Coordinates of C-alpha atoms in Angstrom, one line a residue:
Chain A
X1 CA -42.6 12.8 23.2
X2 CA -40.8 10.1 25.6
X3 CA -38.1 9.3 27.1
X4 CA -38.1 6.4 24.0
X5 CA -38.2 9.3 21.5
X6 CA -35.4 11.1 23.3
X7 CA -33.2 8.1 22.5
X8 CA -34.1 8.0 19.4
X9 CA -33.3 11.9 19.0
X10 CA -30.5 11.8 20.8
X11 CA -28.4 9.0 18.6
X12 CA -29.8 10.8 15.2
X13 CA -28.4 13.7 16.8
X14 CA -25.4 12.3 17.5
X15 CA -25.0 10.5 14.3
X16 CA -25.1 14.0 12.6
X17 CA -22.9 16.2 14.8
X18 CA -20.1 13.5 16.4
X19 CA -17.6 13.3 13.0
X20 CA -17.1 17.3 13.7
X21 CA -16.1 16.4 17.4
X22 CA -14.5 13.4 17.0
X23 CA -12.6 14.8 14.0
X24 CA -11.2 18.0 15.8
X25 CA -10.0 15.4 18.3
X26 CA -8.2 13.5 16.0
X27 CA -6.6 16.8 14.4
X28 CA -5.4 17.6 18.2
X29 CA -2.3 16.4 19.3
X30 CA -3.6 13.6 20.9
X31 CA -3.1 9.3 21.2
X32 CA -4.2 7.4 18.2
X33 CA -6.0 4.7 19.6
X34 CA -8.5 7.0 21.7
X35 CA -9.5 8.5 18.8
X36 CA -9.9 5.1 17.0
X37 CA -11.9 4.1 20.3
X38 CA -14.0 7.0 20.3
X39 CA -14.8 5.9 17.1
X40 CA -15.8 2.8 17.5
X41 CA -17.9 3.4 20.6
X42 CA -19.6 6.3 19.3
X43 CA -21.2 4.0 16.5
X44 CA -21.9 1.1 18.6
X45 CA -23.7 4.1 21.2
X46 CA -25.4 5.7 18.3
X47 CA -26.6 2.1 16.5
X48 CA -27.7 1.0 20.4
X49 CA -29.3 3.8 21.4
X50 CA -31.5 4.0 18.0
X51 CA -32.4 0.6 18.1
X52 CA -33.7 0.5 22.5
X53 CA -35.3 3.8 21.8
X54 CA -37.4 1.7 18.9
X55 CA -38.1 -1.5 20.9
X56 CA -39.3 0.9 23.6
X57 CA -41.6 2.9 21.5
X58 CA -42.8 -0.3 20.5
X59 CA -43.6 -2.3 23.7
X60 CA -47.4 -1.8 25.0
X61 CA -46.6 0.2 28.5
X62 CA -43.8 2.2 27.3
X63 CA -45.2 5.6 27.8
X64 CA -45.3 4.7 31.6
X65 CA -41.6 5.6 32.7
X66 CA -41.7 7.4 35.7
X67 CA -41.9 11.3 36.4
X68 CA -39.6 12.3 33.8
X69 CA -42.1 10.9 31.2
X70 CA -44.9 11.9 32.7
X71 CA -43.7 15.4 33.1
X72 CA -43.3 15.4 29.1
X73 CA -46.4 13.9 28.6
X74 CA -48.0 16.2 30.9
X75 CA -46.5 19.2 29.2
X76 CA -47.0 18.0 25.7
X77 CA -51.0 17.3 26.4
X78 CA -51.5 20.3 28.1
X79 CA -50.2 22.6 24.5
X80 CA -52.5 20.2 22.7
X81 CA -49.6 18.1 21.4
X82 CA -50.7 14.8 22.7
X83 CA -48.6 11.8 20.5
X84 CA -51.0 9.5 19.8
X85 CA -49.9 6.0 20.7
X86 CA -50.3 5.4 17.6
X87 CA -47.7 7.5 15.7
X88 CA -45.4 6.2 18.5
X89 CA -46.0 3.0 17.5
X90 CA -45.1 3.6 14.0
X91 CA -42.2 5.3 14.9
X92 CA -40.8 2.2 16.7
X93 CA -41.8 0.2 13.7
X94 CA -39.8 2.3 11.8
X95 CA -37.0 2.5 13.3
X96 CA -36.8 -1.0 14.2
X97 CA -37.4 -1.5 10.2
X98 CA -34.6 1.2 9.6
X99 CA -32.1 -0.9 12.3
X100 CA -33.0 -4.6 10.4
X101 CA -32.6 -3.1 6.8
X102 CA -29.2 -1.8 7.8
X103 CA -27.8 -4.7 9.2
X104 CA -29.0 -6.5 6.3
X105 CA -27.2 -3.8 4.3
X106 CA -23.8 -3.9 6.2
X107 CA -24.1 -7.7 5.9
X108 CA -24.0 -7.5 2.2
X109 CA -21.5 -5.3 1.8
X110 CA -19.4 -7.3 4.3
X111 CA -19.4 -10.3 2.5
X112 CA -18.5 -8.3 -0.6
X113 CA -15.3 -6.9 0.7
X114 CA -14.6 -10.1 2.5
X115 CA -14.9 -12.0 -0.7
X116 CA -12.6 -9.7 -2.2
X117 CA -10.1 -9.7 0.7
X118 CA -9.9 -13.6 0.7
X119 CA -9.1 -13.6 -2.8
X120 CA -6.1 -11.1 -2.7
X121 CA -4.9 -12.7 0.3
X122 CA -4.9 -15.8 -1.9
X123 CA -3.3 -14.6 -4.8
X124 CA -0.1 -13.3 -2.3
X125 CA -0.7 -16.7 -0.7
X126 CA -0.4 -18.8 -4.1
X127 CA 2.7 -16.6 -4.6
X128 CA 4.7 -17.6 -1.8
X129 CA 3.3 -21.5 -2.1
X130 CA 4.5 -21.1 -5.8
X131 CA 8.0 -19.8 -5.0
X132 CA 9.1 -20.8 -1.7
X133 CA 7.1 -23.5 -0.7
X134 CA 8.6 -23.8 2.6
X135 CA 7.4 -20.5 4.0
X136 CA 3.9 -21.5 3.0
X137 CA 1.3 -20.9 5.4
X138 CA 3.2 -19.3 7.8
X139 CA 3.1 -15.5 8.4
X140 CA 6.0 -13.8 6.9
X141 CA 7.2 -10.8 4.2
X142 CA 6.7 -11.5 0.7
X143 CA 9.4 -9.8 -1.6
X144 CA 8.1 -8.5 -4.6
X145 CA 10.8 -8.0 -7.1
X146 CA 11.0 -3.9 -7.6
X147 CA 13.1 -1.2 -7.7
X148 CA 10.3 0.9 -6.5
X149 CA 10.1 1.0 -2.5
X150 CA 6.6 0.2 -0.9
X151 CA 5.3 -1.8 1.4
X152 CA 2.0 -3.3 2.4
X153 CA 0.4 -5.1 5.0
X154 CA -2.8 -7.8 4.3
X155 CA -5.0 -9.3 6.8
X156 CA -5.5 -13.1 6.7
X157 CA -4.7 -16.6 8.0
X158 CA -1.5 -16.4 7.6
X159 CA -0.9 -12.9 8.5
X160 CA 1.4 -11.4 5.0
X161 CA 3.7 -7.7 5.3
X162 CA 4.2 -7.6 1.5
X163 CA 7.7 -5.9 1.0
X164 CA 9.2 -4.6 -2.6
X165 CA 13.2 -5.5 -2.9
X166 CA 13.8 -1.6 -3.5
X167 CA 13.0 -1.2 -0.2
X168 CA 16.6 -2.6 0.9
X169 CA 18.3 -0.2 -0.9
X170 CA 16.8 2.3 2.1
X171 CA 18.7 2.7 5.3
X172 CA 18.6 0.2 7.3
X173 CA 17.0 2.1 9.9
X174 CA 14.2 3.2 7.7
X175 CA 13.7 -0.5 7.0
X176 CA 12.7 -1.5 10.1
X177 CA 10.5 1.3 10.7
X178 CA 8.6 0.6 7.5
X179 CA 8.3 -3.0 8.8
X180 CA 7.4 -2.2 11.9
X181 CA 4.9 0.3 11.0
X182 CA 3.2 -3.1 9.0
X183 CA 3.5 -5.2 11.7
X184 CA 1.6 -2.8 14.2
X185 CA -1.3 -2.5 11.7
X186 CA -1.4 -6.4 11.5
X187 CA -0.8 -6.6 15.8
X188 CA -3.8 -4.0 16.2
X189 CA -6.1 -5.1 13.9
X190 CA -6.0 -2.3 12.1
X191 CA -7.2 -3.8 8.7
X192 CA -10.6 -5.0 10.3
X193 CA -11.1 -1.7 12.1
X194 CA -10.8 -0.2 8.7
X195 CA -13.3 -2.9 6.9
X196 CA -15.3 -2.9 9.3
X197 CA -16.2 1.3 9.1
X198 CA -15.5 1.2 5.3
X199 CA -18.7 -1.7 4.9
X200 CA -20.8 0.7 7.3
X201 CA -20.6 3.7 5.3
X202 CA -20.8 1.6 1.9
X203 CA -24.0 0.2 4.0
X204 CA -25.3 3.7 5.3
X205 CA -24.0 6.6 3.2
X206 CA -26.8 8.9 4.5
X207 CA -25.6 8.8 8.0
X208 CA -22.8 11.6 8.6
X209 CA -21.3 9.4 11.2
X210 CA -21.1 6.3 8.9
X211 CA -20.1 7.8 6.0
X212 CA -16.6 9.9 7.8
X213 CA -16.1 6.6 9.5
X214 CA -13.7 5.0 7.1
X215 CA -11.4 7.9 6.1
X216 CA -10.9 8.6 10.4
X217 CA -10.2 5.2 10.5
X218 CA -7.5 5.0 8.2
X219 CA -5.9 8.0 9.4
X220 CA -6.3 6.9 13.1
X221 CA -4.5 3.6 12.4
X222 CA -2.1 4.9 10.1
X223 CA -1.1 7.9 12.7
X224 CA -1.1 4.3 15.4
X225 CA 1.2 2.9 13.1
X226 CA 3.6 5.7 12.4
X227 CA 3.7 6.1 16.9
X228 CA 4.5 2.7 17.1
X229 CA 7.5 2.9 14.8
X230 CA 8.6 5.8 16.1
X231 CA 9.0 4.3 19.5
X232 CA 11.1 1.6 18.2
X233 CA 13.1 3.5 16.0
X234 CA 12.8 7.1 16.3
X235 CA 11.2 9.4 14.5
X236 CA 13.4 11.0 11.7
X237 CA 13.6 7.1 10.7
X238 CA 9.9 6.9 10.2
X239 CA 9.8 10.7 8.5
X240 CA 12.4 9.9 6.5
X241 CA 10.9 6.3 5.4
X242 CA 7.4 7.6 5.0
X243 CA 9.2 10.1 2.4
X244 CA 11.0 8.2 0.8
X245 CA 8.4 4.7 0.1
X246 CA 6.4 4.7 -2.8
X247 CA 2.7 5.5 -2.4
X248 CA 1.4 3.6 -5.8
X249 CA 1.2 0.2 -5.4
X250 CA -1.4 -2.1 -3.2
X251 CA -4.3 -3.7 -2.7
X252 CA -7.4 -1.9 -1.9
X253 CA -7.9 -3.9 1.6
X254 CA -3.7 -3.4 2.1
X255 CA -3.1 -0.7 4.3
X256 CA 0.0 0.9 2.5
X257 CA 2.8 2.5 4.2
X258 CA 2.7 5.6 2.4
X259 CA -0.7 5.5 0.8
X260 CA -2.5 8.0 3.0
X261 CA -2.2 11.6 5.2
X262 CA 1.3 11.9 4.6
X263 CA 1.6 15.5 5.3
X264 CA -0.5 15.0 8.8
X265 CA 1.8 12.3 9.9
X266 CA 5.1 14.3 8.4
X267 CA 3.6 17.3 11.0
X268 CA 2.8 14.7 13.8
X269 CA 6.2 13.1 13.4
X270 CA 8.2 16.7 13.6
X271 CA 6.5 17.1 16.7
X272 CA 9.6 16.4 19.4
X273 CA 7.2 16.3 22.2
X274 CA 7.7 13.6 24.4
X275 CA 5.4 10.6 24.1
X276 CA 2.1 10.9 26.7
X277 CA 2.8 8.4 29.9
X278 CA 1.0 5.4 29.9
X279 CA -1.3 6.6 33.1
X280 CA -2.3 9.7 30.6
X281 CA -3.1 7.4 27.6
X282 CA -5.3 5.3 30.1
X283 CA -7.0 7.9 31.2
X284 CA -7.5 9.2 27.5
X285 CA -9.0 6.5 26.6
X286 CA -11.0 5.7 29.5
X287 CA -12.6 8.7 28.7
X288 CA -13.1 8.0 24.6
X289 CA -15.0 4.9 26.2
X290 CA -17.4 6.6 28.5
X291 CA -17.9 10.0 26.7
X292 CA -18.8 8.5 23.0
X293 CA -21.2 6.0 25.4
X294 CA -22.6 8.2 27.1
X295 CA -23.0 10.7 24.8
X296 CA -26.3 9.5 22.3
X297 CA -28.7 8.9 25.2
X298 CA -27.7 12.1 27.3
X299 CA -27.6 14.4 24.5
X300 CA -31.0 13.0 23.8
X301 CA -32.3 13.5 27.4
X302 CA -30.9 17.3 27.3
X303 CA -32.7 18.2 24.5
X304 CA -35.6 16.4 25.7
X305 CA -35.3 18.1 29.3
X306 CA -34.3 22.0 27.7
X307 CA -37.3 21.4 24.9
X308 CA -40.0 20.8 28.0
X309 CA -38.2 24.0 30.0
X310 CA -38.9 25.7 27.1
X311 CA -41.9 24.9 25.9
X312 CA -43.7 24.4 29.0
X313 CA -42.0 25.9 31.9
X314 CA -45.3 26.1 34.0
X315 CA -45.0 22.1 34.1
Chain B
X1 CA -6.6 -21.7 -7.4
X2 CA -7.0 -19.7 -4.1
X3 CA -4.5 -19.9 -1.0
X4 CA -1.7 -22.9 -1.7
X5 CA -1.5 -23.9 1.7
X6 CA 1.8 -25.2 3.4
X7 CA 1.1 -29.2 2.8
X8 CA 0.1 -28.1 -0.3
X9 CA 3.3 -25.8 -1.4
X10 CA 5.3 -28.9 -0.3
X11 CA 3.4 -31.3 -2.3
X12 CA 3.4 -28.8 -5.3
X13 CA 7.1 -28.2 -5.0
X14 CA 7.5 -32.6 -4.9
X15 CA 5.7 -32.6 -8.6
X16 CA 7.4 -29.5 -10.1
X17 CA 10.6 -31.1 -8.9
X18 CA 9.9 -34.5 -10.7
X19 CA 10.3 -35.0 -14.4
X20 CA 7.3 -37.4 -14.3
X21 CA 3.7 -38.0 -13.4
X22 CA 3.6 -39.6 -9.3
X23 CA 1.2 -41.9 -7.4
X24 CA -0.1 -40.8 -3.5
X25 CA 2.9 -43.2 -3.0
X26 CA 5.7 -41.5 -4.6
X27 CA 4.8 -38.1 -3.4
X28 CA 4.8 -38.9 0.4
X29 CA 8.4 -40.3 -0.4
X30 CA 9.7 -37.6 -2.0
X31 CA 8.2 -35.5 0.7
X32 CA 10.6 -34.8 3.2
X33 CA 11.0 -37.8 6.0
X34 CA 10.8 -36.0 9.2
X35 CA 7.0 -34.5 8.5
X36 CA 5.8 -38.2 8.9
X37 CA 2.2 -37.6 7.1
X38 CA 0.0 -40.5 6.5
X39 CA -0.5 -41.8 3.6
X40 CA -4.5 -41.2 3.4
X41 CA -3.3 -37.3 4.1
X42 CA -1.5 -36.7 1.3
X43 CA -4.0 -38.4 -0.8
X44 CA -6.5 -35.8 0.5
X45 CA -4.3 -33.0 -0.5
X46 CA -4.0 -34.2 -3.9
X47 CA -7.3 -34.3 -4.4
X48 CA -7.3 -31.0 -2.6
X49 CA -5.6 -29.6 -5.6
X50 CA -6.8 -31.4 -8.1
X51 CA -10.1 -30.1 -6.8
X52 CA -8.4 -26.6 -7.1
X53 CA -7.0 -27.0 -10.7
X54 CA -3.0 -26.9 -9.7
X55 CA -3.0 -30.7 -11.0
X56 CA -3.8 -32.9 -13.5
X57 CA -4.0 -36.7 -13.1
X58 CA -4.4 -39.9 -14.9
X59 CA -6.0 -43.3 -13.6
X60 CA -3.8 -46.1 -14.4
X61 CA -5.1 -49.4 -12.6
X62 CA -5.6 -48.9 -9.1
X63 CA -3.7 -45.4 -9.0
X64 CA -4.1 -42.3 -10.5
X65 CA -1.1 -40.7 -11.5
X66 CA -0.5 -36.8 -10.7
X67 CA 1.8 -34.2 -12.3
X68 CA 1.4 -30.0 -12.4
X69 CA -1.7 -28.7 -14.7
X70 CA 1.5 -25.7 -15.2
X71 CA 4.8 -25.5 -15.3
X72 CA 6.6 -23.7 -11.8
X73 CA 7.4 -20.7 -14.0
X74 CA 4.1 -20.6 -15.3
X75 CA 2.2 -21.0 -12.2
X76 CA 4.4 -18.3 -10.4
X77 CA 3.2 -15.6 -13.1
X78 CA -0.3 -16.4 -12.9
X79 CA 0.3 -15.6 -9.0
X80 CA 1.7 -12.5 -9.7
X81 CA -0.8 -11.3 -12.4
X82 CA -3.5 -11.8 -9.5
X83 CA -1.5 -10.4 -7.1
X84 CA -1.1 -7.3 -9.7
X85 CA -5.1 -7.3 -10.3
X86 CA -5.4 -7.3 -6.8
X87 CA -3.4 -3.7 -6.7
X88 CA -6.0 -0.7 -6.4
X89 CA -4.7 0.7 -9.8
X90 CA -3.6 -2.2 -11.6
X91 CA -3.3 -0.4 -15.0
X92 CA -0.3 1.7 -13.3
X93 CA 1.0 -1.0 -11.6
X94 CA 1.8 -3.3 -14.6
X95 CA 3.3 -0.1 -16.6
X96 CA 5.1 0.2 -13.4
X97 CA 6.3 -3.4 -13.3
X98 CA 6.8 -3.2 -17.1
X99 CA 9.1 0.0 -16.6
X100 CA 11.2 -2.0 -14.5
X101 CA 11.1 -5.1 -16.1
X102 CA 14.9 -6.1 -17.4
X103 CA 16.2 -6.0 -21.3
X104 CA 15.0 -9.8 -20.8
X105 CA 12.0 -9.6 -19.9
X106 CA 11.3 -6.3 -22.0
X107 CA 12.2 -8.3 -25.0
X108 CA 9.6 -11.3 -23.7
X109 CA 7.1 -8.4 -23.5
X110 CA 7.4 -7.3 -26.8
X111 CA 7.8 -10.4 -28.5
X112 CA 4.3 -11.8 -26.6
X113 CA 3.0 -8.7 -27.6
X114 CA 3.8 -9.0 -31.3
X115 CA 2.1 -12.8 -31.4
X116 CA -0.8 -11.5 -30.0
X117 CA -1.2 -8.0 -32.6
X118 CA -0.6 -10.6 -35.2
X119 CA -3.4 -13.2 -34.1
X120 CA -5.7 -10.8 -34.1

C-alpha cells in the first residue's frame, strides 16, 4: 500500500458511494447549478484521481514519498504484507489500461450521439430552409403545426427552441415561461452537460457514478430551467405551463419542457420560499467545487491513514 | 440533405420560385440585390446542393442549368418526416400528427394509403 494506491482507492471509493450524496443534495432544497457542479467535478476528481494514482504506481521511485509512505510501508512489511513492486506495477498498468479503454469507449459513444444529434438538428434545419427561407441559419423557434402544446429545445449551430402552434392557445404568461425555460437550457448549455454524462455512462455502465450521471443531469438542468423561468415570470406561470404542455413529443437529444420529474419540479415550484441571494449561491457553489475535488484523494488518504491505525498502531 | 443553410434556403427559395431551370447567372439575379454575393459564390452553393441532392442540373454549352430535384411541398414533407423520425417515439408521434391532421389531409392519408394496400 501507497500513497498511489490510496488514490486509486479513494476515487473507486468515491465512484461507488458519491451518486447517494450527491443525490440527497439534489433532493434538498437547494440551487440547481451546484448540484450540476458537484457533478461535474466529482467525475472529473474521480477520473483524475484514478488515472495519477496509476501513473504513480507506475513510475520507478514511486514507493519513495515521504513519511506518510514510509509509515505504510513500514507497517505493512512489518505484518508480513510487503507489496511487491511488482503487483504495484501491474496495478498501475492496469489502471492506466482501465483509464485508456474508457476514453476510447466514451469516444465512441460520443461520436454516436453526436452523429445522431447533427442529423436531427439537420432535419429541423432543412425544415425552416424549406419553409421560411429567410430565417435560415439563424437561431430562432420553429412552429410545428399542432394542436398539441410542447416544446423543445435542440443544441446546434444555429441554436433551434422548437415550439408546437397549440402552445398559443396557452396564456400568455405561460408562453413565455415555456420559452424561457428553452432558452435557459440552450444559454446554460444544458444539452451538452446532458450528452456529455449520458455518453459516460453509455461508456462506463459498471461505474455507480457514471451510470446515475445522466438521469441527475437531466433533472439538475431541468430544475435550472424551471428557476430561471420562475424568476422571469413567476412561479404559478411555470407550474401551471409545465401542467398543462404535452410531455410526448421530441427528440431524444431535445430537452423537452415537460418530458421529465414533473412532480419534483411541481413540489419545488410550490415552494414560496424566497429565491437564495446571490452571495449564498456563490458560496454554494464554491463549495460543490472544492468538496467534490477534494473529496476522491482525501477519502482515499483517510482510509489509508485509519487502515494503518488499525492495523498497526505500534507503527 | 442535412442542414439547408441560410445562402442555401435563399437560393432554394430563387428555384422553387421559378417556373424554369436557371444558370449561376440567373440565380444571383433573382437573389435579392442588397446581399451583393459574388458570382463564383453562388456557383459554390449550387454545387453545394447539388452535391447534397436538393438540385438537379443540366449542361447546356458552357452552363449547366439548375432547377429543384422536388417540388417546395415535397421537400417540406420530407423535412418533417425526419424531423418526426428524429422524435423519441416516432410511432406515437405520427398517430399523433395523424389524429390532428385536417378532413384534408385525413382524406390524402387514406387515399395514399389505399394506392399503396393495392400495389402490394
Amino acid at each position: 500500500m501507497s500513497f498511489a494506491g490510496a488514490l486509486l482507492l479513494g476515487a473507486l471509493l468515491v465512484a461507488w458511494a458519491a451518486p447517494l450524496a450527491l443525490n440527497r443534495v439534489a433532493a434538498g432544497r437547494h440551487d440547481p447549478l451546484a448540484g450540476v457542479i458537484g457533478w461535474i467535478v466529482t467525475i472529473v476528481g474521480v477520473v483524475s484521481t484514478f488515472a495519477v494514482g496509476s501513473v504513480l504506481l507506475l513510475l520507478p521511485g514511486h514507493r519513495h514519498e515521504g513519511a506518510l509512505g514510509d509509515l505504510g510501508h513500514d507497517c505493512w512489511d512489518l505484518f508480513g504484507h510487503h507489496v511487491s513492486h511488482r503487483l504495484q506495477v501491474l496495478m498501475g498498468a492496469a489502471g492506466v489500461a482501465a483509464v485508456v479503454i474508457s476514453l476510447i469507449r466514451f469516444a465512441r459513444a460520443s461520436s454516436t450521439s453526436l452523429r445522431s444529434r447533427r442529423r436531427d438538428h439537420g432535419a429541423h434545419v432543412d425544415l425552416i430552409g424549406v419553409i421560411t427561407p429567410s430565417d435560415a441559419g439563424q437561431p430562432g423557434v420553429l412552429w410545428l403545426d399542432d394542436p398539441a402544446p410542447f416544446a423543445y429545445s435542440l443544441r446546434g449551430r444555429p441554436p433551434l427552441v422548437v415550439a408546437s402552434t397549440g402552445l398559443r392557445a396557452m396564456p400568455v404568461a405561460q408562453q413565455d415561461a415555456v420559452m424561457c425555460h428553452e432558452v435557459a437550457h440552450l444559454r446554460g448549455r444544458h444539452h451538452l452537460l446532458v450528452a456529455l454524462t449520458q455518453d459516460l455512462s453509455e461508456a462506463l455502465p459498471i461505474v455507480p457514478l457514471f451510470r446515475h450521471a445522466p438521469v441527475a443531469m437531466r433533472q439538475l438542468v431541468e430544475l435550472a430551467a424551471d428557476a430561471a423561468a420562475a424568476s422571469a415570470f413567476g412561479r404559478p406561470a411555470v407550474r401551471a405551463a409545465l401542467l398543462a404542455v404535452d410531455s410526448g413529443h421530441h427528440p431524444r437529444q431535445a430537452l423537452a419542457v415537460a418530458s421529465r420529474d414533473v412532480p419534483l419540479r411541481l413540489r419545488r415550484l410550490a415552494q414560496s420560499e424566497r429565491p437564495d441571494g446571490w452571495l449564498r449561491r456563490a458560496g454554494a457553489r464554491a463549495a460543490a467545487v472544492v468538496t467534490s475535488a477534494v473529496t476522491p484523494p482525501v477519502v482515499g488518504l483517510g482510509t489509508f491513514v485509519v487502515a494503518i491505525a488499525v492495523a498497526c498502531p505500534a507503527a | 440533405m442535412n442542414g439547408l443553410g441560410r445562402l442555401e434556403a435563399a437560393v432554394m427559395d430563387v428555384l422553387w420560385g421559378s417556373p424554369e431551370s436557371l444558370r449561376v447567372r440567373d440565380v444571383l439575379e433573382r437573389l435579392a440585390p442588397e446581399r451583393n454575393l459574388a458570382y463564383t459564390t453562388v456557383m459554390t452553393v449550387l454545387e453545394n446542393l447539388h452535391r447534397k441532392g436538393w438540385v438537379v442540373r443540366e449542361r447546356e454549352g458552357r452552363a449547366y442549368w439548375y432547377e429543384p430535384a422536388t417540388t417546395r411541398e415535397e421537400a417540406a414533407a420530407q423535412a418533417m418526416r425526419r424531423v418526426l423520425d428524429a422524435m423519441d417515439d416516432p410511432e406515437g408521434a405520427l398517430l399523433h400528427f395523424a389524429r390532428s391532421a385536417s378532413d384534408r389531409e385525413a382524406a390524402a392519408l387514406r387515399r395514399a394509403l389505399d394506392r399503396r394496400r393495392r400495389r402490394r
